[in-house]
mmCIF file of C-alpha atoms in Angstrom:
data_model
loop_
_atom_site.group_PDB
_atom_site.id
_atom_site.type_symbol
_atom_site.label_atom_id
_atom_site.label_comp_id
_atom_site.label_asym_id
_atom_site.label_seq_id
_atom_site.Cartn_x
_atom_site.Cartn_y
_atom_site.Cartn_z
ATOM 1 C CA UNK A 138 15.813 -0.830 -14.881
ATOM 2 C CA UNK A 139 18.242 -3.048 -13.030
ATOM 3 C CA UNK A 140 16.628 -3.748 -9.655
ATOM 4 C CA UNK A 141 19.533 -5.262 -7.719
ATOM 5 C CA UNK A 142 19.492 -6.602 -4.183
ATOM 6 C CA UNK A 143 21.589 -3.630 -3.077
ATOM 7 C CA UNK A 144 19.051 -1.260 -4.618
ATOM 8 C CA UNK A 145 16.176 -3.162 -2.989
ATOM 9 C CA UNK A 146 17.867 -2.967 0.404
ATOM 10 C CA UNK A 147 18.728 0.699 -0.132
ATOM 11 C CA UNK A 148 15.141 1.572 -1.096
ATOM 12 C CA UNK A 149 13.698 -0.465 1.776
ATOM 13 C CA UNK A 150 15.971 1.166 4.328
ATOM 14 C CA UNK A 151 15.355 4.575 2.746
ATOM 15 C CA UNK A 152 11.589 4.135 3.134
ATOM 16 C CA UNK A 153 12.029 2.910 6.710
ATOM 17 C CA UNK A 154 14.348 5.817 7.489
ATOM 18 C CA UNK A 155 11.879 8.280 5.953
ATOM 19 C CA UNK A 156 9.031 6.776 7.975
ATOM 20 C CA UNK A 157 11.111 6.901 11.153
ATOM 21 C CA UNK A 158 12.211 10.445 10.309
ATOM 22 C CA UNK A 159 8.577 11.445 9.754
ATOM 23 C CA UNK A 160 7.639 9.807 13.027
ATOM 24 C CA UNK A 161 10.499 11.564 14.806
ATOM 25 C CA UNK A 162 9.566 14.881 13.160
ATOM 26 C CA UNK A 163 5.967 14.496 14.270
ATOM 27 C CA UNK A 164 7.053 13.535 17.777
ATOM 28 C CA UNK A 165 9.439 16.501 17.986
ATOM 29 C CA UNK A 166 6.796 18.834 16.577
ATOM 30 C CA UNK A 167 4.210 17.646 19.071
ATOM 31 C CA UNK A 168 6.725 17.789 21.891
ATOM 32 C CA UNK A 169 7.544 21.322 20.789
ATOM 33 C CA UNK A 170 3.818 22.134 20.871
ATOM 34 C CA UNK A 171 3.526 20.617 24.346
ATOM 35 C CA UNK A 172 6.614 22.501 25.437
ATOM 36 C CA UNK A 173 5.161 25.715 24.021
ATOM 37 C CA UNK A 174 1.879 25.045 25.803
ATOM 38 C CA UNK A 175 3.687 24.408 29.072
ATOM 39 C CA UNK A 176 5.809 27.499 28.490
ATOM 40 C CA UNK A 177 2.718 29.544 27.778
ATOM 41 C CA UNK A 178 1.160 28.211 30.933
ATOM 42 C CA UNK A 179 4.229 29.202 32.921
ATOM 43 C CA UNK A 180 4.532 32.645 31.338
ATOM 44 C CA UNK A 181 0.756 33.161 31.029
ATOM 45 C CA UNK A 182 -1.841 31.685 33.356
ATOM 46 C CA UNK A 183 0.539 30.594 36.102
ATOM 47 C CA UNK A 184 2.261 34.006 36.105
ATOM 48 C CA UNK A 185 -1.136 35.691 36.114
ATOM 49 C CA UNK A 186 -2.234 33.507 39.050
ATOM 50 C CA UNK A 187 0.920 34.436 40.941
ATOM 51 C CA UNK A 188 0.375 38.133 40.174
ATOM 52 C CA UNK A 189 -3.287 37.924 41.249
ATOM 53 C CA UNK A 190 -2.223 36.166 44.438
ATOM 54 C CA UNK A 191 0.359 38.883 45.079
ATOM 55 C CA UNK A 192 -2.228 41.588 44.314
ATOM 56 C CA UNK A 193 -4.769 39.983 46.635
ATOM 57 C CA UNK A 194 -2.173 39.698 49.402
ATOM 58 C CA UNK A 195 -0.999 43.295 48.952
ATOM 59 C CA UNK A 196 -4.533 44.691 48.785
ATOM 60 C CA UNK A 197 -5.764 42.585 51.688
ATOM 61 C CA UNK A 198 -2.776 43.598 53.756
ATOM 62 C CA UNK A 199 -3.471 47.263 52.911
ATOM 63 C CA UNK A 200 -7.121 46.900 53.980
ATOM 64 C CA UNK A 201 -6.095 45.188 57.186
ATOM 65 C CA UNK A 202 -3.425 47.830 57.957
ATOM 66 C CA UNK A 203 -5.944 50.557 57.167
ATOM 67 C CA UNK A 204 -8.491 49.186 59.667
ATOM 68 C CA UNK A 205 -5.804 48.555 62.297
ATOM 69 C CA UNK A 206 -4.650 52.165 61.931
ATOM 70 C CA UNK A 207 -8.256 53.381 62.568
ATOM 71 C CA UNK A 208 -8.732 51.093 65.530
ATOM 72 C CA UNK A 209 -5.362 51.793 67.188
ATOM 73 C CA UNK A 210 -4.735 54.623 69.608
ATOM 74 C CA UNK A 211 -0.946 54.217 69.690
ATOM 75 C CA UNK A 212 0.723 56.826 67.470
ATOM 76 C CA UNK A 213 3.715 54.582 66.793
ATOM 77 C CA UNK A 214 1.498 51.711 65.705
ATOM 78 C CA UNK A 215 -0.588 54.060 63.611
ATOM 79 C CA UNK A 216 2.578 55.338 61.883
ATOM 80 C CA UNK A 217 3.636 51.728 61.232
ATOM 81 C CA UNK A 218 0.262 50.872 59.727
ATOM 82 C CA UNK A 219 0.386 53.966 57.542
ATOM 83 C CA UNK A 220 3.838 53.012 56.342
ATOM 84 C CA UNK A 221 2.615 49.459 55.603
ATOM 85 C CA UNK A 222 -0.339 50.782 53.626
ATOM 86 C CA UNK A 223 2.034 52.984 51.635
ATOM 87 C CA UNK A 224 4.209 49.958 50.885
ATOM 88 C CA UNK A 225 1.155 47.840 49.981
ATOM 89 C CA UNK A 226 0.031 50.643 47.678
ATOM 90 C CA UNK A 227 3.313 50.390 45.756
ATOM 91 C CA UNK A 228 3.024 46.587 45.584
ATOM 92 C CA UNK A 229 -0.594 46.767 44.509
ATOM 93 C CA UNK A 230 0.130 49.186 41.678
ATOM 94 C CA UNK A 231 3.098 47.042 40.603
ATOM 95 C CA UNK A 232 0.952 43.872 40.562
ATOM 96 C CA UNK A 233 -1.806 45.662 38.597
ATOM 97 C CA UNK A 234 0.818 46.777 36.073
ATOM 98 C CA UNK A 235 2.022 43.181 35.738
ATOM 99 C CA UNK A 236 -1.504 41.965 35.123
ATOM 100 C CA UNK A 237 -1.961 44.664 32.470
ATOM 101 C CA UNK A 238 1.027 43.109 30.686
ATOM 102 C CA UNK A 239 -0.562 39.640 30.621
ATOM 103 C CA UNK A 240 -0.784 37.638 27.383
ATOM 104 C CA UNK A 241 -4.451 36.986 28.142
ATOM 105 C CA UNK A 242 -6.548 39.837 26.746
ATOM 106 C CA UNK A 243 -9.393 39.125 29.176
ATOM 107 C CA UNK A 244 -7.019 39.368 32.137
ATOM 108 C CA UNK A 245 -5.701 42.664 30.752
ATOM 109 C CA UNK A 246 -9.268 44.046 30.576
ATOM 110 C CA UNK A 247 -9.991 43.015 34.149
ATOM 111 C CA UNK A 248 -6.661 44.454 35.314
ATOM 112 C CA UNK A 249 -7.560 47.761 33.696
ATOM 113 C CA UNK A 250 -10.892 47.726 35.552
ATOM 114 C CA UNK A 251 -9.149 46.944 38.851
ATOM 115 C CA UNK A 252 -6.671 49.749 38.195
ATOM 116 C CA UNK A 253 -9.511 52.201 37.595
ATOM 117 C CA UNK A 254 -11.343 51.146 40.774
ATOM 118 C CA UNK A 255 -8.133 51.296 42.758
ATOM 119 C CA UNK A 256 -7.497 54.849 41.540
ATOM 120 C CA UNK A 257 -10.920 55.712 42.911
ATOM 121 C CA UNK A 258 -10.437 53.995 46.274
ATOM 122 C CA UNK A 259 -6.944 55.253 46.960
ATOM 123 C CA UNK A 260 -7.957 58.892 47.791
ATOM 124 C CA UNK A 261 -10.508 57.546 50.231
ATOM 125 C CA UNK A 262 -7.910 55.324 51.840
ATOM 126 C CA UNK A 263 -5.516 58.229 52.172
ATOM 127 C CA UNK A 264 -8.321 60.155 53.898
ATOM 128 C CA UNK A 265 -8.887 57.243 56.281
ATOM 129 C CA UNK A 266 -5.177 57.193 57.111
ATOM 130 C CA UNK A 267 -5.258 60.922 57.714
ATOM 131 C CA UNK A 268 -8.149 60.454 60.192
ATOM 132 C CA UNK A 269 -6.199 57.648 61.828
ATOM 133 C CA UNK A 270 -3.076 59.825 62.075
ATOM 134 C CA UNK A 271 -5.077 62.524 63.903
ATOM 135 C CA UNK A 272 -5.764 59.856 66.517
ATOM 136 C CA UNK A 273 -8.832 61.656 67.877
ATOM 137 C CA UNK A 274 -12.140 60.182 68.811
ATOM 138 C CA UNK A 275 -13.929 62.117 66.108
ATOM 139 C CA UNK A 276 -11.229 61.326 63.519
ATOM 140 C CA UNK A 277 -11.186 57.678 64.426
ATOM 141 C CA UNK A 278 -14.981 57.548 64.167
ATOM 142 C CA UNK A 279 -14.987 59.223 60.757
ATOM 143 C CA UNK A 280 -12.118 56.982 59.572
ATOM 144 C CA UNK A 281 -13.881 53.863 60.834
ATOM 145 C CA UNK A 282 -17.135 54.895 59.181
ATOM 146 C CA UNK A 283 -15.373 55.642 55.922
ATOM 147 C CA UNK A 284 -13.433 52.344 56.130
ATOM 148 C CA UNK A 285 -16.542 50.283 56.923
ATOM 149 C CA UNK A 286 -18.886 51.943 54.465
ATOM 150 C CA UNK A 287 -17.110 54.326 52.125
ATOM 151 C CA UNK A 288 -14.533 51.961 50.591
ATOM 152 C CA UNK A 289 -16.407 48.662 51.139
ATOM 153 C CA UNK A 290 -18.028 48.692 47.737
ATOM 154 C CA UNK A 291 -14.699 49.430 46.063
ATOM 155 C CA UNK A 292 -12.985 46.638 48.006
ATOM 156 C CA UNK A 293 -15.719 44.196 47.071
ATOM 157 C CA UNK A 294 -15.522 45.236 43.417
ATOM 158 C CA UNK A 295 -11.725 44.784 43.380
ATOM 159 C CA UNK A 296 -11.964 41.330 44.981
ATOM 160 C CA UNK A 297 -14.788 40.398 42.588
ATOM 161 C CA UNK A 298 -12.646 41.436 39.623
ATOM 162 C CA UNK A 299 -9.754 39.360 40.978
ATOM 163 C CA UNK A 300 -12.085 36.341 41.382
ATOM 164 C CA UNK A 301 -13.294 36.907 37.841
ATOM 165 C CA UNK A 302 -9.697 36.957 36.585
ATOM 166 C CA UNK A 303 -9.023 33.724 38.443
ATOM 167 C CA UNK A 304 -12.085 32.197 36.758
ATOM 168 C CA UNK A 305 -10.856 33.350 33.344
ATOM 169 C CA UNK A 306 -7.416 31.901 34.040
ATOM 170 C CA UNK A 307 -8.959 28.607 35.209
ATOM 171 C CA UNK A 308 -10.971 28.449 31.989
ATOM 172 C CA UNK A 309 -7.826 29.176 30.010
ATOM 173 C CA UNK A 310 -5.914 26.485 31.892
ATOM 174 C CA UNK A 311 -8.746 24.013 31.329
ATOM 175 C CA UNK A 312 -8.771 24.835 27.620
ATOM 176 C CA UNK A 313 -4.983 24.434 27.478
ATOM 177 C CA UNK A 314 -5.288 21.130 29.306
ATOM 178 C CA UNK A 315 -7.941 19.941 26.850
ATOM 179 C CA UNK A 316 -5.872 21.003 23.850
ATOM 180 C CA UNK A 317 -2.719 19.366 25.216
ATOM 181 C CA UNK A 318 -4.682 16.191 25.982
ATOM 182 C CA UNK A 319 -6.061 16.217 22.455
ATOM 183 C CA UNK A 320 -2.584 16.835 21.079
ATOM 184 C CA UNK A 321 -1.242 13.963 23.175
ATOM 185 C CA UNK A 322 -4.017 11.614 22.043
ATOM 186 C CA UNK A 323 -3.545 12.534 18.402
ATOM 187 C CA UNK A 324 0.225 12.251 18.649
ATOM 188 C CA UNK A 325 -0.016 8.883 20.381
ATOM 189 C CA UNK A 326 -2.423 7.557 17.730
ATOM 190 C CA UNK A 327 -0.288 8.822 14.865
ATOM 191 C CA UNK A 328 2.955 7.560 16.423
ATOM 192 C CA UNK A 329 1.443 4.137 17.122
ATOM 193 C CA UNK A 330 0.187 4.054 13.541
ATOM 194 C CA UNK A 331 3.654 4.972 12.328
ATOM 195 C CA UNK A 332 5.213 2.300 14.518
ATOM 196 C CA UNK A 333 2.706 -0.292 13.271
ATOM 197 C CA UNK A 334 3.286 0.776 9.675
ATOM 198 C CA UNK A 335 7.073 0.669 10.030
ATOM 199 C CA UNK A 336 6.844 -2.729 11.728
ATOM 200 C CA UNK A 337 4.553 -4.227 9.082
ATOM 201 C CA UNK A 338 6.582 -2.677 6.260
ATOM 202 C CA UNK A 339 9.831 -3.982 7.750
ATOM 203 C CA UNK A 340 8.381 -7.478 8.199
ATOM 204 C CA UNK A 341 6.977 -7.421 4.653
ATOM 205 C CA UNK A 342 10.264 -6.236 3.179
ATOM 206 C CA UNK A 343 12.209 -8.816 5.202
ATOM 207 C CA UNK A 344 9.907 -11.646 4.061
ATOM 208 C CA UNK A 345 9.963 -10.472 0.448
ATOM 209 C CA UNK A 346 13.748 -10.136 0.392
ATOM 210 C CA UNK A 347 14.290 -13.478 2.133
ATOM 211 C CA UNK A 348 11.890 -15.294 -0.216
ATOM 212 C CA UNK A 349 13.390 -13.644 -3.306
ATOM 213 C CA UNK A 350 16.956 -14.437 -2.279
ATOM 214 C CA UNK A 351 16.173 -17.969 -1.050
ATOM 215 C CA UNK A 352 14.271 -18.851 -4.235
ATOM 216 C CA UNK A 353 17.038 -17.485 -6.436
ATOM 217 C CA UNK A 354 19.712 -19.304 -4.450
ATOM 218 C CA UNK A 355 17.645 -22.490 -4.578
ATOM 219 C CA UNK A 356 17.589 -22.284 -8.376
ATOM 220 C CA UNK A 357 21.326 -21.683 -8.418
ATOM 221 C CA UNK A 358 21.885 -24.671 -6.088
ATOM 222 C CA UNK A 359 19.741 -26.878 -8.334
ATOM 223 C CA UNK A 360 21.838 -25.877 -11.338
ATOM 224 C CA UNK A 361 25.082 -26.456 -9.418
ATOM 225 C CA UNK A 362 23.921 -29.883 -8.202
ATOM 226 C CA UNK A 363 22.954 -30.842 -11.769
ATOM 227 C CA UNK A 364 26.423 -29.849 -12.985
ATOM 228 C CA UNK A 365 27.961 -31.725 -10.056
ATOM 229 C CA UNK A 366 26.388 -35.017 -11.239
ATOM 230 C CA UNK A 367 27.306 -34.314 -14.861
ATOM 231 C CA UNK A 368 23.896 -33.126 -16.093
ATOM 232 C CA UNK A 369 24.700 -30.229 -18.422
ATOM 233 C CA UNK A 370 21.177 -29.961 -19.828
ATOM 234 C CA UNK A 371 19.681 -28.368 -16.688
ATOM 235 C CA UNK A 372 18.244 -24.858 -17.199
ATOM 236 C CA UNK A 373 16.698 -22.484 -14.663
ATOM 237 C CA UNK A 374 14.742 -19.237 -14.975
ATOM 238 C CA UNK A 375 15.133 -16.186 -12.729
ATOM 239 C CA UNK A 376 13.072 -13.162 -13.767
ATOM 240 C CA UNK A 377 14.444 -10.586 -11.318
ATOM 241 C CA UNK A 378 17.276 -8.477 -12.714
ATOM 242 C CA UNK A 379 19.601 -8.705 -9.716
ATOM 243 C CA UNK A 380 22.829 -10.307 -8.488
ATOM 244 C CA UNK A 381 21.201 -13.741 -8.307
ATOM 245 C CA UNK A 382 20.360 -13.473 -11.998
ATOM 246 C CA UNK A 383 24.033 -12.619 -12.614
ATOM 247 C CA UNK A 384 25.019 -15.703 -10.599
ATOM 248 C CA UNK A 385 22.657 -17.973 -12.543
ATOM 249 C CA UNK A 386 23.786 -16.423 -15.847
ATOM 250 C CA UNK A 387 27.415 -17.079 -14.897
ATOM 251 C CA UNK A 388 26.549 -20.688 -13.994
ATOM 252 C CA UNK A 389 24.688 -21.084 -17.294
ATOM 253 C CA UNK A 390 27.762 -19.792 -19.126
ATOM 254 C CA UNK A 391 29.815 -22.295 -17.144
ATOM 255 C CA UNK A 392 27.394 -25.054 -18.152
ATOM 256 C CA UNK A 393 27.551 -23.959 -21.803
ATOM 257 C CA UNK A 394 31.354 -23.962 -21.702
ATOM 258 C CA UNK A 395 31.366 -27.398 -20.084
ATOM 259 C CA UNK A 396 28.934 -28.626 -22.742
ATOM 260 C CA UNK A 397 31.221 -27.295 -25.479
ATOM 261 C CA UNK A 398 34.183 -28.971 -23.810
ATOM 262 C CA UNK A 399 32.207 -32.224 -23.494
ATOM 263 C CA UNK A 400 31.305 -32.016 -27.211
ATOM 264 C CA UNK A 401 34.986 -31.649 -28.079
ATOM 265 C CA UNK A 402 35.821 -34.589 -25.834
ATOM 266 C CA UNK A 403 33.109 -36.621 -27.595
ATOM 267 C CA UNK A 404 34.626 -35.777 -30.995
ATOM 268 C CA UNK A 405 38.044 -36.840 -29.710
ATOM 269 C CA UNK A 406 36.564 -40.058 -28.310
ATOM 270 C CA UNK A 407 35.095 -40.805 -31.751
ATOM 271 C CA UNK A 408 38.525 -40.366 -33.280
ATOM 272 C CA UNK A 409 38.216 -36.831 -34.626
ATOM 273 C CA UNK A 410 41.533 -35.203 -33.807
ATOM 274 C CA UNK A 411 40.928 -32.293 -36.165
ATOM 275 C CA UNK A 412 39.045 -30.414 -33.447
ATOM 276 C CA UNK A 413 40.861 -27.410 -32.018
ATOM 277 C CA UNK A 414 39.964 -26.806 -28.357
ATOM 278 C CA UNK A 415 40.703 -23.261 -27.246
ATOM 279 C CA UNK A 416 41.144 -22.358 -23.551
ATOM 280 C CA UNK A 417 38.729 -19.673 -22.432
ATOM 281 C CA UNK A 418 41.458 -17.878 -20.494
ATOM 282 C CA UNK A 419 44.886 -18.327 -19.001
ATOM 283 C CA UNK A 420 43.186 -19.891 -15.961
ATOM 284 C CA UNK A 421 41.143 -22.427 -17.968
ATOM 285 C CA UNK A 422 42.842 -25.552 -16.627
ATOM 286 C CA UNK A 423 40.423 -27.964 -18.310
ATOM 287 C CA UNK A 424 40.706 -26.262 -21.693
ATOM 288 C CA UNK A 425 44.496 -26.201 -21.497
ATOM 289 C CA UNK A 426 44.598 -29.869 -20.480
ATOM 290 C CA UNK A 427 42.265 -30.777 -23.368
ATOM 291 C CA UNK A 428 44.424 -28.810 -25.785
ATOM 292 C CA UNK A 429 47.566 -30.628 -24.598
ATOM 293 C CA UNK A 430 45.760 -33.968 -24.794
ATOM 294 C CA UNK A 431 44.743 -33.344 -28.415
ATOM 295 C CA UNK A 432 48.296 -32.308 -29.308
ATOM 296 C CA UNK A 433 49.719 -35.427 -27.676
ATOM 297 C CA UNK A 434 47.113 -37.678 -29.304
ATOM 298 C CA UNK A 435 47.990 -36.153 -32.659
ATOM 299 C CA UNK A 436 51.683 -36.844 -31.982
ATOM 300 C CA UNK A 437 50.874 -40.418 -30.935
ATOM 301 C CA UNK A 438 48.758 -40.957 -34.034
ATOM 302 C CA UNK A 439 51.505 -39.441 -36.186
ATOM 303 C CA UNK A 440 54.067 -41.787 -34.616
ATOM 304 C CA UNK A 441 51.657 -44.683 -35.060
ATOM 305 C CA UNK A 442 51.162 -43.794 -38.722
ATOM 306 C CA UNK A 443 54.938 -43.608 -39.188
ATOM 307 C CA UNK A 444 55.319 -46.938 -37.428
ATOM 308 C CA UNK A 445 52.563 -48.463 -39.539
ATOM 309 C CA UNK A 446 54.325 -47.150 -42.658
ATOM 310 C CA UNK A 447 57.511 -48.796 -41.469
ATOM 311 C CA UNK A 448 55.621 -51.986 -40.705
ATOM 312 C CA UNK A 449 54.010 -51.851 -44.149
ATOM 313 C CA UNK A 450 57.413 -51.409 -45.805
ATOM 314 C CA UNK A 451 58.850 -54.242 -43.754
ATOM 315 C CA UNK A 452 55.881 -56.413 -44.517
ATOM 316 C CA UNK A 453 56.398 -55.772 -48.218
ATOM 317 C CA UNK A 454 60.058 -56.748 -47.894
ATOM 318 C CA UNK A 455 59.034 -59.719 -45.828
ATOM 319 C CA UNK A 456 56.475 -60.677 -48.467
ATOM 320 C CA UNK A 457 59.144 -60.469 -51.168
ATOM 321 C CA UNK A 458 61.488 -62.535 -49.051
ATOM 322 C CA UNK A 459 58.682 -64.941 -48.368
ATOM 323 C CA UNK A 460 58.074 -65.319 -52.085
ATOM 324 C CA UNK A 461 61.757 -65.999 -52.603
ATOM 325 C CA UNK A 462 61.712 -68.447 -49.756
ATOM 326 C CA UNK A 463 58.608 -70.043 -51.164
ATOM 327 C CA UNK A 464 60.283 -70.346 -54.543
ATOM 328 C CA UNK A 465 63.385 -71.820 -52.928
ATOM 329 C CA UNK A 466 61.223 -74.100 -50.920
ATOM 330 C CA UNK A 467 59.513 -75.263 -54.100
ATOM 331 C CA UNK A 468 62.855 -75.905 -55.681
ATOM 332 C CA UNK A 469 64.032 -77.642 -52.527
ATOM 333 C CA UNK A 470 60.828 -79.627 -52.540
ATOM 334 C CA UNK A 471 61.537 -80.717 -56.116
ATOM 335 C CA UNK A 472 65.116 -81.531 -55.180
ATOM 336 C CA UNK A 473 63.838 -83.303 -52.149
ATOM 337 C CA UNK A 474 61.494 -85.288 -54.302
ATOM 338 C CA UNK A 475 64.413 -86.185 -56.604
ATOM 339 C CA UNK A 476 66.541 -86.964 -53.590
ATOM 340 C CA UNK A 477 63.721 -88.997 -52.179
ATOM 341 C CA UNK A 478 63.500 -90.955 -55.423
ATOM 342 C CA UNK A 479 67.249 -91.430 -55.407
ATOM 343 C CA UNK A 480 67.074 -92.448 -51.801
ATOM 344 C CA UNK A 481 64.391 -94.931 -52.590
ATOM 345 C CA UNK A 482 66.570 -96.332 -55.356
ATOM 346 C CA UNK A 483 69.531 -96.236 -53.055
ATOM 347 C CA UNK A 484 67.532 -97.949 -50.376
ATOM 348 C CA UNK A 485 66.489 -100.583 -52.851
ATOM 349 C CA UNK A 486 70.094 -101.013 -53.893
ATOM 350 C CA UNK A 487 71.193 -101.100 -50.315
ATOM 351 C CA UNK A 488 68.528 -103.655 -49.559
ATOM 352 C CA UNK A 489 69.690 -105.658 -52.539
ATOM 353 C CA UNK A 490 73.228 -105.306 -51.402
ATOM 354 C CA UNK A 491 72.156 -106.325 -47.927
ATOM 355 C CA UNK A 492 70.455 -109.320 -49.300
ATOM 356 C CA UNK A 493 73.540 -110.089 -51.357
ATOM 357 C CA UNK A 494 75.716 -109.552 -48.318
ATOM 358 C CA UNK A 495 73.506 -111.868 -46.350
ATOM 359 C CA UNK A 496 73.853 -114.490 -49.047
ATOM 360 C CA UNK A 497 77.527 -113.876 -49.165
ATOM 361 C CA UNK A 498 77.717 -114.179 -45.419
ATOM 362 C CA UNK A 499 75.781 -117.354 -45.540
ATOM 363 C CA UNK A 500 78.100 -118.629 -48.234
ATOM 364 C CA UNK A 501 81.106 -117.434 -46.271
ATOM 365 C CA UNK A 502 79.857 -119.081 -43.173
ATOM 366 C CA UNK A 503 79.253 -122.217 -45.105
ATOM 367 C CA UNK A 504 82.661 -121.907 -46.685
ATOM 368 C CA UNK A 505 84.198 -121.347 -43.293
ATOM 369 C CA UNK A 506 82.329 -124.229 -41.971
ATOM 370 C CA UNK A 507 83.436 -126.224 -44.890
ATOM 371 C CA UNK A 508 86.969 -124.962 -44.434
ATOM 372 C CA UNK A 509 86.830 -125.854 -40.780
ATOM 373 C CA UNK A 510 85.689 -129.276 -41.689
ATOM 374 C CA UNK A 511 88.438 -129.432 -44.269
ATOM 375 C CA UNK A 512 90.965 -128.247 -41.717
ATOM 376 C CA UNK A 513 89.893 -130.860 -39.307
ATOM 377 C CA UNK A 514 90.289 -133.401 -42.017
ATOM 378 C CA UNK A 515 93.679 -132.126 -42.962
ATOM 379 C CA UNK A 516 94.640 -132.050 -39.340
ATOM 380 C CA UNK A 517 93.539 -135.568 -38.882
ATOM 381 C CA UNK A 518 95.409 -136.438 -42.088
ATOM 382 C CA UNK A 519 98.554 -134.793 -40.895
ATOM 383 C CA UNK A 520 98.233 -136.463 -37.564
ATOM 384 C CA UNK A 521 97.762 -139.643 -39.362
ATOM 385 C CA UNK A 522 100.774 -139.040 -41.486
ATOM 386 C CA UNK A 523 102.881 -138.115 -38.608
ATOM 387 C CA UNK A 524 101.984 -141.289 -36.935
#
């Protein structure tokens, strides 16, 4: 399987996203549980507490109005107290009904008990109010006695049941508080664990990716630097099947192509022009230049061969002419030798003639001298004759 850098990053981020999503899901779930617990507290125990408080207020107010009605002698006040008790009776029954609708089964049981006791005490209270309405000494005495002794046990039982309900609600609230605290502690521990896990995983992935990429790039840089200084024998290994491996493979192909080009250049340098370099593509500038160089070298060699053929032909003609010249020179040498011999003879003759001329000159000079002497003699003779 091809495990590219993109796939590595995608998987790493997918795992991180899943971990964060799980953490967010857990947090939302726990928050929902806390919200539900708070909601249950609002709609359950807190509502029950409010209803118990309202019931206690209504019942206490009814008891107080009942006693005030017995103790009062003013008919108007007595009528007001009776009216208040009637109103408190309605509120009390309404609050008991609300408590019977509680979500807490124990509170419902206690509310049912309170309702039953209240149904028993209400006829007695009505009788007390009737005595109070008579507003007579005997009636007031009977009403006071009934209020102090007849309904006291019922009142105490109702208040005891309300206290018991409050205790049950407190226990429920304490249990809810404990459960929410436990939920919070568990959620905090799990979320911190998630955060630690995500952090460590992210750091590990970052280090792994950085080391993988840096090592691969370092190998690629080493190969590029080797090519830059002309070393085409450098080879590197990258095991991961990713983009860096593609880069190194491309650089190795480049090195192989350069090596092939260098081999062709070596053949050309050794004089082998039969090689046929082929450009790798239309953008292979080096291959195209090498191809043109080989073509031009072939043309130059062809012209040189033609010129050498011409020189060879001319040299042959020159050799033939040289032979003719040599032959003529030999003949001229022979003629020169003959001429030299003739010249020597001529020189000898000329020397002989010169010697003869010198003798002749000497003789001529002597003859002239003799003639001069003779002329002088003749002249003297003539002079003598003329005298």
